[in-house]
Amino acid sequence: MRRRLLAPSLALLSLPSLAAAQPARPSPPPEEPTINEATVSAPSRREESLLETPRAVSADNRRGAARALARDLGDRLEELPGVFLQRTTTASAMPIIRGLGGQRTLLLFDGFRLNDSLTKVGGNALLSLVDASSVRRVEVVRGPASVMYGSDALGGVVLVVPVDAAPRADGAAHLYGELSTRAATAERSLTAQGMVEGEVGRFGVMASGTLGTLGPIVAGGDLGTQPFSGHGDRAFTVRGMVEAGAGHSLGLGYTSSEITNAPRPDNSLPDDRRVFRLQQRDLVYARWSVRRGSLAVQARAGLIRRVETRDRLRAGRVDTEHDEVFTPQGTAQLAWTTSRGTLTTGLEVAADQVGSYTDTIRGDSGPERGRGRYLDRSGYVTGGVFAHYALRLASRRVLLEAGARAALTSVDSPADGSFAAYTRLYSAPVASLGVRWLVTRGVALMANVLGGYRAPNLDDYQALGAGARSYDVPNPDLGPERSWTAELGARVARGPMEGALFVYGSTMSGLVTRVPSSFNGMTMIDGRRVYTRMNASDARLVGVELDLTATARSGLYASLSAGYTWAEATTSQDGASTTEPLSKVPPAYGRVSVGWRRATHWIDLLATGMLSQARLSASDRDDVRLCPDGPTMCSEVPGYVSFTARGGVRLHPSVTAALAVENVLNAAYTPFGGGFPAAGTNVIVQLRGQTE
């Protein structure tokens, strides 16, 4: 493995000569774009100024990711305000936005849904199964976005925008390449990433790839090496685009990623190990767009195959769970722009077909096949039609936005030996209304009323068997989750100051929560408490988000980002109502950083941490990731502070070297909801080369 990863490092030396043989591409800007300069597409499904949008949104780009020495997309998201990341294994990276994660936060890659009908309420590897080397920008919309994106967009949306191999307007030929290697000590990781992009005439093509290995990690303090940590990963992406005529373009893409041998550290013992042997996703798709004056049309069609294979290894016995999801997806969108505003309409559909089974091997006997965690041959379809209008008034100083969606979800569940077959069909209207007032140049005020919607998926309906912290029992009588959110915000980009402040409050009805139950008269099975899911009668969330940066002309800067969500849910069961904190809501957390950034060199000093969390649900107290000593000994999840120093220098116009020291004080702590302690003092070295 190490020989394969060293080869890309040596290839860095060839990049300057490669650049000299091709027409030069303009070098990237020395700094990230400001709010006045940056554009985003996630809130409205079209490119718009970050200052223009009335939504709480943030974004990063490739240069920012390189400066953060990011290994994967999880590392990139941790740099963005308003996002808390939960890692159950070293391979998982689940964003929590405004207290909601898993099934309640929607993940998209180039407009395609990464969430599927088996997406869990807890940690997952959906973002980790994205080829990070192919990503141009990551955008995060905080708060419900179901009008534009449908089911699951309750907490927010993470949109991954890949590098586009768009032909140049003048048709000139050119070639651009990037190559980087990254090594870390306490993570015991080694990663290589590369990307090449070329255009000639009306054609463009890019290819990228990632190859890496991580762990077992060395935790802080005297915790030492963590035995159930580490994994291997690889990814590959190829994309092509052709300009078929004036305003017409056609793109084709294929991306494949896999993560291998990722142990479940919070649920493994030396004689009873649980391992994600394989997590894999393949996506093949086509994208067509045409622009004629004020009219723009886009259409996407693709096929996603996601595989997850989990092993439980005990003396004389191996239990394997295997799940597959095949998902054809399609979207069509039309945008009509006039001098007064833009009307965006569209439709989308995603149809899952699920395969699931278990194999049990005892001693030397062959595998015994049985029911999977889900029901084999189940079907799940989600989609809808939407319309959104943005109206500009008062010389474009005021922007009014209104949107609506008709959402549709259907479930087809076959029978098995314990449960009867059933079908479910849900339809729901969702609406939103927002306003942005440009008070003066670089200062904007925003207000939004946002509707959210999530239909229960097959993990809600069908999950049966021992999980990480419970024995799950299906409930076929679940209904959809709905929410209404009111938010107020201010955004500034004036002089040396840049940032945003948002406050929000949400009410949620039908929230699916986990409650104690029984199965065949038993409340404990395989050493785990029996739980089922049910719709809570209501839930309430309030919170605040702050992101502020001050930058001097000399390149010195200071920044602060922080967030806090308070949430509770009321559950009715057996004629009694129980009100308790909503499960898995992180405590107040934030980051303070100071540094100095120039075009050729930079340095950052960061402090990242969270307060303790005493607001825990009964389900939280049964979770060993939050309460390792058991529910009766758990009064709170402790907080922590971690310090990082990092910097870099451009050694050559084509080569940059960077160094970081994470957890400088070697603190022993576990991030909220994490399945393993954080790495101790972690020295990271990164070498990156690119053509000019």
Phi, psi and omega in degrees: 000314183296324178297320180294324182280338178286333182301314178299329179297317179294328181292345178302328183296338182273350185296316179302318179293326177297318180295322183295335182278355185235156172302136187289139172267140178304137179294153178296153180299151183294336181230163173297151177295146176283175177302323179294332185261332188287149175237151177223160181235344187296315187299319186244003182065024173209155181294130176208162179294142177297324177289334183287324187289141176276359186268159173281107186216147176218161185207156171232173177225181185298324181293319177296322179294321179294321181290331177279357183054042184291135176272321182218184182292333176299316177300322180291319181294326180297341178279346186266142180292147175081009181238125174250132186252129175251130177241107177282322171234173178294343181264349183266153180205085184260117177285137172247120183239122181053043176081000184238136179215193179060238182293344186260007173233125187269133178247134182228143172237114181051037178090355180263136180291126172270332171298140173224188187288350178254007178297130186272164176286340182257203186300147179208169183250023184301316179286326179295337178271035172243133178292100184298334181290344182263000190268127175272318185208147173240128179242145178232121171260122181264131183101166184302140177220036184289335178298316183272334189231357172083208186298152176086344185273061179268306178285324181163189182227135170250116181250120178262119182256115182279166174295132180257130178271062184279130176301148180286151183300327181273359179075007182289152178272140174200164181223137181224140181218152174226146178209134181215151171231146183219132178229141181225142188278299184292329173287338187052051183244152175216123186224140174233136178225145179212152178210137175228139183222135179217150178223145173207129181058235181266008186244146174218148180211147174219152175219142181213163179198157178224139176219128183201168175216148183216142172080177003291139187281158175253115184281168182284176181060225178253023182287331174073196183292133180269116190292329184252063180215161180105161178188170171245152178213154175207153180206153179212140180219140172222135181222144177224154180214144177227135173275106186280351181165183182300113178083356181255139173213147178229128179237145176233145181210153174216132176222140182222133180221149175212146175238132185237145169053059177256104181293156174264096189293330182278358187222028183231144173233162181305326181256012180206082187261143176238128188224134166280094184295321181213131168231122189217145173217135175237137179225124173238134187203166176229148180223130181235138178216150177216141179230127178227099180062242182272002184249131177229132181234136176228145175219141179228144174215136182202170178228125179247136172236119178242134183233138173222125179238123184240133179247140167244118190250115177230166181300120177074009182207137175229122175252127181239128172252131183231124179232139175226145175228123173255125187226101165284136180229150176209142176221150173220136185218139178233132178235128180240119185247132174236182179293340183260338183177187182226129174255124179241125178229160179180178175215157180205154178208143174223129185236113180269141168236123191253137169240132184208134176202168174236147172237134178237126178245123177244119180059232181264004182284156180289170183292140173257118184271138180215187180298138176279183176298332177240172182271124180301142178071021174286151178236148181210124182234132175226145181181193179165176174238146185218160174215140182216132181234131176245119184247128180258130183229169174052057179057039176071009179282336180244131178238121176253135178231138176217141181210161178208153179219143167256108185263146181220134178221135176230147181232134177232107185244118180285169179276155168222193187293339184250339187226144180280157176292151176204159174232151177223143178223123180239138170229143185208135170275141177227141183220162177209156179212134181211158178218140173233129180243116176279095186298313177205176184301119177086005180229125182225144174246144184226149173215137183219146166238119193234129175266142179231156185206137171215123174276141175303141178256186185291334175294324175294312188286319199245344188307124181223124176129180183287125174255200183293327187223006185200170167254114188270138179236134183294158172220105184280002186256022180285150174244176184286158172265141178225153179211154170231132182232133171248131179223147175236140183210163174222139179229137183228140173212079187218126182060226182279353186260141178209131179170188183205150175227129178228140169237147186209157173216139184227145166242138182231137177239147179071019183300128181280119179233164180262130181230150177301144182209196176217161179218120185054039177082000183254137176260346176230129178223132178055036178076012183235145177290140180279129177232153168226171180255146175209163179278120174292153181291324177193166176211156181224137177227139169223150182191176181217146178226136180225135176216119186216133179225135174241128184232130177268161179299333181287348183102352175290144180213161172217139182218154178220131172225138183206157178204152177209136176232129172252130185211146174214158181225148177247122183245131177254127181211129179056039176080359179244147180250138179233128176249127181208168178301147175292140186292143171065028176273120182295157174284183174300135181216162181186180181213137174238133179217147173226155180181188182219124184231126174232175183295329187248352180201158183199159176211139178232140170238124187231146170234122182237138180190178177216154174280171176289155180239110177261351180273091184238140175276170176299322177296321177300318184291340175272358184266116182294341177289333179258323183231078185295339181266008177098162187294328183285341182257009189250110175257333179194161171265121186293153176272184181197164170223134179230139183248142181225141172234135180208155179196170181202165180213141175276109182284335185202155177308340182251354188227131177234137175244142181221151180222138177222148172235108178266153181049061187304322184272006178056042182290145176262112180202161175237121177302153184305124179078002181287147180273357183202157179294153177292154177298148176287204180305116191239111179267124182243132175239132181227134176237126186228133178235148178207153174287154184284000000 
